[in-house]
Every structure is written in structure tokens, then in C-alpha cells.
Coordinates of C-alpha atoms in Angstrom, one line a residue:
M1 CA -28.5 -50.9 -118.1
D2 CA -31.0 -51.1 -115.2
K3 CA -34.0 -48.8 -114.8
A4 CA -32.2 -46.6 -112.3
E5 CA -29.5 -45.8 -114.8
E6 CA -32.0 -45.2 -117.5
L7 CA -33.9 -42.7 -115.3
L8 CA -30.7 -40.8 -114.4
N9 CA -29.8 -40.6 -118.1
T10 CA -33.1 -38.9 -118.9
L11 CA -32.4 -36.0 -116.4
D12 CA -31.3 -32.6 -117.7
V13 CA -28.2 -31.5 -115.7
N14 CA -29.0 -27.9 -116.7
D15 CA -32.5 -28.0 -115.1
E16 CA -32.4 -25.5 -112.2
N17 CA -35.3 -27.3 -110.5
L18 CA -32.8 -30.2 -109.7
Y19 CA -30.6 -28.0 -107.5
P20 CA -31.4 -26.4 -104.1
V21 CA -31.8 -22.7 -103.9
S22 CA -29.2 -20.8 -101.9
P23 CA -30.4 -18.5 -99.1
E24 CA -29.2 -15.5 -101.1
E25 CA -31.4 -16.5 -104.1
E26 CA -34.5 -17.6 -102.1
A27 CA -37.5 -15.4 -102.3
H28 CA -38.4 -13.2 -99.3
I29 CA -41.7 -12.6 -97.5
V30 CA -42.4 -8.9 -98.0
I31 CA -44.2 -6.5 -95.7
G32 CA -45.6 -3.6 -97.8
K33 CA -46.0 0.0 -96.9
D34 CA -49.7 -0.8 -96.2
R35 CA -48.4 -3.4 -93.6
V36 CA -49.8 -6.3 -95.7
I37 CA -47.7 -9.4 -95.7
T38 CA -47.1 -11.0 -99.1
V39 CA -45.8 -14.6 -99.1
P40 CA -44.3 -16.0 -102.3
P41 CA -45.9 -19.3 -103.4
D42 CA -42.7 -21.3 -102.7
L43 CA -42.7 -20.1 -99.1
K44 CA -46.3 -20.7 -98.1
R45 CA -45.3 -24.2 -96.9
L46 CA -43.3 -23.3 -93.8
G47 CA -42.3 -26.9 -93.2
V48 CA -43.4 -30.4 -92.7
Q49 CA -45.0 -31.6 -89.4
Y50 CA -42.4 -32.4 -86.7
D51 CA -39.7 -30.3 -88.4
K52 CA -37.4 -28.6 -85.9
N53 CA -35.2 -25.6 -86.7
V54 CA -34.4 -26.7 -90.3
E55 CA -36.3 -24.1 -92.3
S56 CA -35.9 -20.3 -92.1
V57 CA -37.7 -17.6 -94.0
T58 CA -36.5 -14.1 -94.6
F59 CA -38.6 -11.0 -94.3
D60 CA -38.2 -7.6 -96.0
C61 CA -39.9 -4.7 -94.1
P62 CA -39.9 -0.9 -94.3
R63 CA -37.5 0.5 -91.7
Y64 CA -39.3 3.8 -90.8
W65 CA -42.9 4.4 -89.9
D66 CA -43.8 8.0 -89.2
G67 CA -40.3 8.7 -88.1
I68 CA -40.0 5.7 -85.8
D69 CA -37.1 3.4 -86.6
L70 CA -38.1 -0.3 -86.3
L71 CA -34.4 -1.1 -86.0
D72 CA -34.4 0.3 -82.5
M73 CA -37.4 -1.9 -81.5
A74 CA -37.7 -5.5 -80.4
M75 CA -39.2 -7.6 -83.2
Y76 CA -41.5 -10.6 -82.7
I77 CA -43.4 -13.0 -84.9
N78 CA -46.7 -13.9 -83.2
Y79 CA -48.4 -17.0 -84.6
V80 CA -51.4 -19.3 -84.1
R81 CA -51.4 -22.9 -85.1
S82 CA -54.3 -24.8 -86.6
D83 CA -55.1 -26.3 -83.2
G84 CA -55.4 -22.8 -81.7
K85 CA -52.2 -22.8 -79.7
T86 CA -50.2 -19.6 -79.8
G87 CA -46.5 -18.8 -79.8
S88 CA -44.1 -15.9 -80.2
Y89 CA -40.7 -15.9 -81.8
H90 CA -38.2 -13.2 -80.8
V91 CA -36.2 -12.0 -83.8
A92 CA -32.5 -11.8 -83.1
D93 CA -31.0 -10.8 -86.4
T94 CA -32.7 -7.6 -87.6
A95 CA -30.4 -5.7 -89.9
V96 CA -30.4 -3.0 -92.5
D97 CA -30.9 -4.2 -96.0
P98 CA -27.5 -4.1 -97.8
D99 CA -29.1 -2.6 -100.9
D100 CA -31.6 -0.2 -99.3
E101 CA -31.0 1.6 -96.0
N102 CA -34.7 2.3 -95.7
M103 CA -35.5 -1.4 -95.5
I104 CA -34.7 -4.0 -92.8
N105 CA -34.3 -7.8 -93.1
F106 CA -34.8 -10.5 -90.5
T107 CA -35.4 -14.3 -90.4
W108 CA -37.9 -16.6 -88.8
T109 CA -36.6 -20.1 -88.0
I110 CA -39.4 -22.6 -87.9
S111 CA -39.3 -24.3 -84.5
E112 CA -40.7 -27.6 -83.3
H113 CA -43.5 -25.8 -81.6
V114 CA -44.6 -24.2 -84.9
A115 CA -44.4 -27.4 -86.8
Y116 CA -45.9 -29.8 -84.2
V117 CA -49.4 -29.7 -85.7
N118 CA -50.1 -29.7 -89.5
G119 CA -52.4 -27.1 -90.9
K120 CA -52.7 -23.4 -91.3
I121 CA -50.3 -21.0 -89.6
T122 CA -51.7 -17.5 -88.9
F123 CA -49.1 -14.9 -88.0
L124 CA -48.2 -11.2 -87.9
V125 CA -45.0 -9.3 -87.2
C126 CA -44.9 -7.1 -84.1
A127 CA -42.3 -4.5 -83.0
K128 CA -42.2 -3.1 -79.5
H129 CA -40.2 -0.4 -77.6
S130 CA -40.2 -0.1 -73.8
D131 CA -38.7 2.5 -71.4
S132 CA -36.3 1.8 -68.6
S133 CA -39.1 0.7 -66.3
G134 CA -40.3 -1.9 -68.8
A135 CA -43.5 0.0 -69.7
S136 CA -44.4 -0.2 -73.4
T137 CA -43.9 3.1 -75.2
N138 CA -44.4 2.1 -78.9
R139 CA -45.9 -0.9 -80.6
W140 CA -46.2 -1.6 -84.3
N141 CA -48.1 -4.5 -85.9
S142 CA -48.3 -5.8 -89.5
E143 CA -51.6 -7.1 -90.9
I144 CA -52.4 -10.7 -90.1
N145 CA -51.4 -13.3 -92.7
R146 CA -53.2 -16.6 -93.3
D147 CA -51.4 -17.9 -96.3
C148 CA -48.9 -20.3 -94.7
Y149 CA -49.2 -23.8 -93.5
I150 CA -47.4 -26.9 -92.2
S151 CA -47.9 -30.0 -94.3
E152 CA -48.8 -33.3 -92.8
G153 CA -45.9 -35.5 -91.6
M154 CA -45.5 -38.7 -89.5
D155 CA -43.5 -39.5 -86.4
T156 CA -43.4 -43.2 -85.4
N157 CA -42.1 -42.5 -82.0
Q158 CA -44.3 -41.3 -79.2
V159 CA -43.8 -37.5 -78.9
I160 CA -44.5 -35.4 -75.9
E161 CA -45.0 -31.8 -77.1
D162 CA -42.7 -29.2 -75.6
V163 CA -45.1 -26.9 -73.9
N164 CA -42.6 -24.0 -74.0
T165 CA -43.2 -21.7 -76.8
D166 CA -40.4 -20.2 -78.9
L167 CA -40.1 -17.1 -76.8
I168 CA -39.6 -19.0 -73.5
T169 CA -37.1 -21.3 -75.2
Q170 CA -35.1 -18.3 -76.5
V171 CA -35.1 -16.6 -73.1
L172 CA -33.8 -19.8 -71.5
L173 CA -31.0 -20.0 -74.1
K174 CA -30.1 -16.4 -73.4
I175 CA -29.9 -17.1 -69.7
D176 CA -27.5 -19.9 -70.4
E177 CA -25.4 -17.6 -72.5
L178 CA -25.3 -15.0 -69.8
D179 CA -24.5 -17.5 -67.2
E180 CA -21.6 -18.7 -69.2
K181 CA -20.3 -15.1 -69.5
C182 CA -20.6 -14.6 -65.8
T183 CA -18.0 -17.2 -65.2
T184 CA -15.5 -14.9 -66.8
I185 CA -16.1 -11.8 -64.6
P186 CA -12.8 -10.6 -63.2
T187 CA -12.3 -11.4 -59.5
L188 CA -8.9 -9.6 -59.1
V189 CA -8.1 -5.9 -59.2
S190 CA -5.3 -6.8 -61.7
Q191 CA -7.9 -8.1 -64.1
L192 CA -9.9 -4.9 -64.2
E193 CA -9.0 -2.5 -67.1
N194 CA -9.7 1.1 -67.7
D195 CA -9.2 3.1 -71.0
S196 CA -5.5 3.5 -70.6
K197 CA -4.2 0.6 -68.5
Y198 CA -4.9 -2.1 -65.9
L199 CA -5.7 -0.9 -62.3
E200 CA -2.6 -1.5 -60.2
A201 CA -2.9 -4.4 -57.7
D202 CA -0.1 -3.2 -55.4
G203 CA -2.0 -3.5 -52.2
S204 CA -3.4 0.0 -53.0
V205 CA -5.9 1.2 -55.5
S206 CA -4.8 3.8 -58.0
F207 CA -7.2 5.5 -60.4
G208 CA -6.0 9.1 -61.0
R209 CA -3.1 9.0 -58.6
K210 CA -0.6 11.8 -59.2
T211 CA 2.5 10.7 -61.0
G212 CA 5.7 10.6 -58.9
T213 CA 3.9 10.7 -55.5
T214 CA 4.5 8.1 -52.8
V215 CA 2.0 5.3 -52.7
G216 CA 0.9 4.7 -49.2
E217 CA 0.4 1.2 -47.9
K218 CA -3.1 0.0 -48.7
S219 CA -4.0 3.6 -49.7
I220 CA -6.7 4.6 -52.2
A221 CA -6.3 7.4 -54.7
F222 CA -9.4 8.2 -56.8
G223 CA -9.9 11.3 -58.9
Y224 CA -7.6 13.6 -60.7
D225 CA -3.9 14.1 -59.7
V226 CA -4.7 13.1 -56.1
E227 CA -2.1 12.0 -53.6
A228 CA -2.6 9.3 -51.0
S229 CA 0.9 8.8 -49.4
G230 CA -0.1 8.1 -45.9
Q231 CA -0.5 4.5 -44.6
Y232 CA -4.2 3.5 -45.1
S233 CA -5.0 7.0 -46.4
F234 CA -7.8 7.9 -48.9
S235 CA -7.6 10.8 -51.2
E236 CA -10.4 11.7 -53.7
G237 CA -11.6 14.5 -55.9
E238 CA -9.2 16.9 -57.6
L239 CA -5.6 17.7 -56.5
T240 CA -6.2 16.6 -52.9
K241 CA -3.6 15.1 -50.5
A242 CA -3.9 12.6 -47.8
T243 CA -0.5 12.2 -46.2
G244 CA -1.3 11.2 -42.6
R245 CA -1.8 7.7 -41.5
G246 CA -5.5 6.8 -41.8
S247 CA -6.2 10.3 -43.2
H248 CA -8.9 11.3 -45.7
A249 CA -8.8 14.2 -48.1
E250 CA -11.7 15.0 -50.4
G251 CA -13.0 17.8 -52.5
G252 CA -11.1 20.4 -54.6
A253 CA -7.6 21.7 -55.1
G254 CA -5.4 22.3 -52.1
T255 CA -7.4 20.2 -49.6
I256 CA -4.9 18.5 -47.3
A257 CA -5.2 15.9 -44.5
S258 CA -1.7 15.5 -43.1
G259 CA -2.5 14.7 -39.5
K260 CA -2.9 11.2 -38.2
Y261 CA -6.6 10.2 -38.7
A262 CA -7.3 13.7 -39.9
H263 CA -10.1 14.6 -42.3
G264 CA -10.0 17.5 -44.8
E265 CA -12.9 18.3 -47.0
G266 CA -14.1 21.1 -49.2
Y267 CA -11.8 23.4 -51.1
G268 CA -8.3 24.4 -50.0
T269 CA -8.8 23.2 -46.4
T270 CA -6.1 21.8 -44.1
A271 CA -6.4 19.3 -41.4
S272 CA -2.9 18.9 -39.9
G273 CA -3.7 18.1 -36.3
Q274 CA -4.2 14.6 -35.1
A275 CA -7.8 13.5 -35.6
A276 CA -8.5 17.1 -36.8
H277 CA -11.4 18.0 -39.1
S278 CA -11.5 20.9 -41.5
E279 CA -14.3 21.7 -43.9
G280 CA -15.6 24.4 -46.1
Y281 CA -13.3 26.9 -47.9
N282 CA -9.7 27.7 -46.9
T283 CA -10.2 26.5 -43.3
Y284 CA -7.4 25.2 -41.0
A285 CA -7.6 22.7 -38.2
T286 CA -4.1 22.5 -37.0
G287 CA -4.6 21.6 -33.3
N288 CA -5.0 18.0 -32.3
Y289 CA -8.7 17.0 -32.2
S290 CA -9.7 20.5 -33.5
H291 CA -12.5 21.4 -35.9
A292 CA -12.6 24.3 -38.4
S293 CA -15.5 25.0 -40.6
G294 CA -16.9 27.8 -42.8
Y295 CA -14.8 30.3 -44.6
N296 CA -11.2 31.2 -43.7
S297 CA -11.6 29.9 -40.1
K298 CA -8.7 28.6 -38.0
A299 CA -8.7 26.2 -35.1
A300 CA -5.1 26.3 -34.0
A301 CA -5.2 24.9 -30.5
D302 CA -5.9 21.4 -29.3
M303 CA -9.6 20.6 -29.0
S304 CA -10.6 24.0 -30.4
N305 CA -13.5 24.8 -32.6
A306 CA -13.6 27.7 -35.1
E307 CA -16.7 28.2 -37.3
N308 CA -18.4 30.6 -39.7
Y309 CA -16.4 33.4 -41.3
A310 CA -12.7 34.2 -40.5
T311 CA -12.9 33.1 -36.9
E312 CA -10.0 31.9 -34.8
A313 CA -9.9 29.5 -31.9
N314 CA -6.3 29.9 -30.6
G315 CA -6.8 28.7 -27.0
K316 CA -7.0 25.1 -25.9
C317 CA -10.7 24.0 -25.8
S318 CA -11.7 27.4 -27.1
H319 CA -14.7 28.2 -29.4
A320 CA -15.0 31.0 -31.9
E321 CA -18.1 31.6 -34.0
G322 CA -19.7 34.3 -36.0
L323 CA -17.8 37.0 -38.0
I324 CA -14.1 37.6 -37.4
S325 CA -14.4 36.5 -33.8
I326 CA -11.2 35.4 -31.9
A327 CA -11.0 33.1 -28.9
N328 CA -7.4 33.3 -27.5
G329 CA -7.7 32.0 -24.0
M330 CA -8.0 28.5 -22.7
A331 CA -11.7 27.4 -22.7
S332 CA -12.7 30.8 -24.0
H333 CA -15.7 31.5 -26.2
A334 CA -16.0 34.4 -28.7
E335 CA -19.1 34.9 -30.7
G336 CA -20.8 37.6 -32.8
G337 CA -18.9 40.1 -34.9
G338 CA -15.3 41.2 -34.3
T339 CA -15.3 40.0 -30.7
S340 CA -12.2 38.7 -28.8
T341 CA -11.8 36.8 -25.6
Y342 CA -8.5 36.1 -23.8
R343 CA -9.6 34.4 -20.5
A344 CA -12.1 31.8 -19.6
S345 CA -14.4 32.3 -16.6
T346 CA -13.0 31.6 -13.1
M347 CA -15.1 28.4 -12.9
W348 CA -13.9 27.1 -16.2
R349 CA -10.2 27.8 -15.3
M350 CA -10.6 25.9 -12.1
Q351 CA -12.2 22.9 -13.9
M352 CA -9.6 23.0 -16.7
A353 CA -6.7 22.9 -14.1
S354 CA -8.0 19.6 -12.8
M355 CA -8.4 18.0 -16.3
P356 CA -5.8 15.5 -17.5
I357 CA -3.5 16.7 -20.3
L358 CA -4.1 14.8 -23.5

């Protein structure tokens, strides 16, 4: 029997010191309610010089501080090496302690930057919270701890120290991760998904299109029970209809754009003339190239304009404005309250007679 076998025979297989400690059984670094960090003797040596991501230590920390939940904050471990160089480690695994919901656990993996120089490691734990603009709103710090160290090691190869600290390295890794995810962003409408189903890629876009209605070629229906049955039409809002070619209906229930290139907007408006425009509440632009706006106004003739309250422009190129004014004649103009006109001026009638008919 050689000396090696004799030595092995002297070992006690029941000696716990001969077996590695599992992460579940390893002691934790504890942050007390006084913010003081207590490091168990077995964890004071964080690693050997030139180690790289092979040792991790677990922290136990109170979760709440004067009503502020550290779980909602970004956690960092800021450290200073024995040569005076500093670094910051961003904690990525903060979680509620499985045995105590008022405690949190997180780990610190000892990087090459931490272990590059042997000697004392001075550190503290910092938690930060920022608003949407990036400005710091809350910051919590533990007491400084000076109990830990990196023991002396040896590297026979020439080593050039990585000048990036832990935090920069972690950010770069996160950028790589996000860059990889960006390659999977959908580029087709058929790959987009809402809560109920995929968006239809039928040459048109349907998101809230009324069931059973005609789908216009390259039309867009966006809202609630909206109808876009016209070629190249666009309907949006609630219960609107765009049935004319190139028409656009928007707003509330009953708004209709049925004329070619017509535009109806507001609530309960109708634009049925070619290139007509109705807006407001319950207005009608039924003449070609007509415009009705306001409340209960009607532009019934070609190129007519009715605006304000309950006005009517019934004559070609007529204009009614004000309150319950009516312009019945060609190129007539009614304004004010309750006025009516049936004929344009002599000069206007002579000019209109020479105009080409559209």
C-alpha cells in the first residue's frame, strides 16, 4: 500500500468538511435593520486573485424602509478595490425571501474586475429609483463594509486588465440581448396579434370592423363596429361608415361618408355628395363639393355652404349662415336669424350664367 492509499484510508467519509456546501446551505451576508452589513467568516474571502465569475454570495436585506419597497428599486453593489479603483455591480435577481415576505434576497457574482487585485474589498449596497425622465427620486444606502478581501493569486500569462467595470459590462450584455430580440420583431401585418386574434392581412386593415360588412379594397376600419366598404376608404371611431371610394368617416354613431372622396366627421353627420364635407352634429352635405358645419345644417346643392345652427344652402353656390337662415337661389347668401333669399344679385346671375357647368 503506497502513501496515497494510506492517506485516503485515514479520511472520515462522514466529515462534512470534506464535501462542498450547496448554495442552499451556504451562509448569507446579512443587512440588518440598522443597515449594518454582517459578513459570516466563511464569506469574507470573496475569491482568489484573477477569479472570474466563479463565486457568488447571497444577501439578505429588509424589504421595506419607511414604507418604501426596495423590490421596486434598482439595486447596486458599489465597491472599491485595494488599489483604489471603483466598480458597480447591477443586481439582476432581487426576489422576495421564500420564508419571509418582508425580506429580499439577491446575489453578487464576483467578476474579474473585482478579483483583479488582491487585498481588501470595501463595499456597500445601494438602491435607486428614478422617474420617467431619469431623475433620481429615491436612494437608499447600506453602511460601508470593510470585512471582505481577495486573496493573493498568480497568473503566469500577461494579463491586460479589462478597464470596463461590472456595470458597463452588464449594460453591454443587455444591449446584445435586446439586439437579438429586435431581430424577431414582426414585419408583416399577419404577424401582429391583439387580445383576440391576428390582424387580418387581406390588403385591408381590420381592427374593430363591424361583422358582416363589406371589406373595401385596401380599406382601413379602426374603432368599434365601424364600416369601411368603399374602395380605399377609412372609417374610425364608433359606428361610423365610409362607403364611398376614397371616403373618410370619423367620430361618433351615425356619421357617414358615402360620396366619392367625401369626408364626414363629428356625430351623426352625412357627406353624400362627391368630395363633400360635413362636420359637427347632424349636418348634411349632400351636394357635390358642398360643405355643412355646425348643428342641423344642410348643404343640399352643388358647391353650397351651410354653417352654424339649422341653416340650409339649397341653391347652387349658395351660402347660409347664422340661425335658421335659408339660401334657396343660385349664388344666394342668407345670414343672420331666420332670413331667406331666393335670388342672387343681377351681377352674380350674369357671372354664373357664363360659368362652365361642373
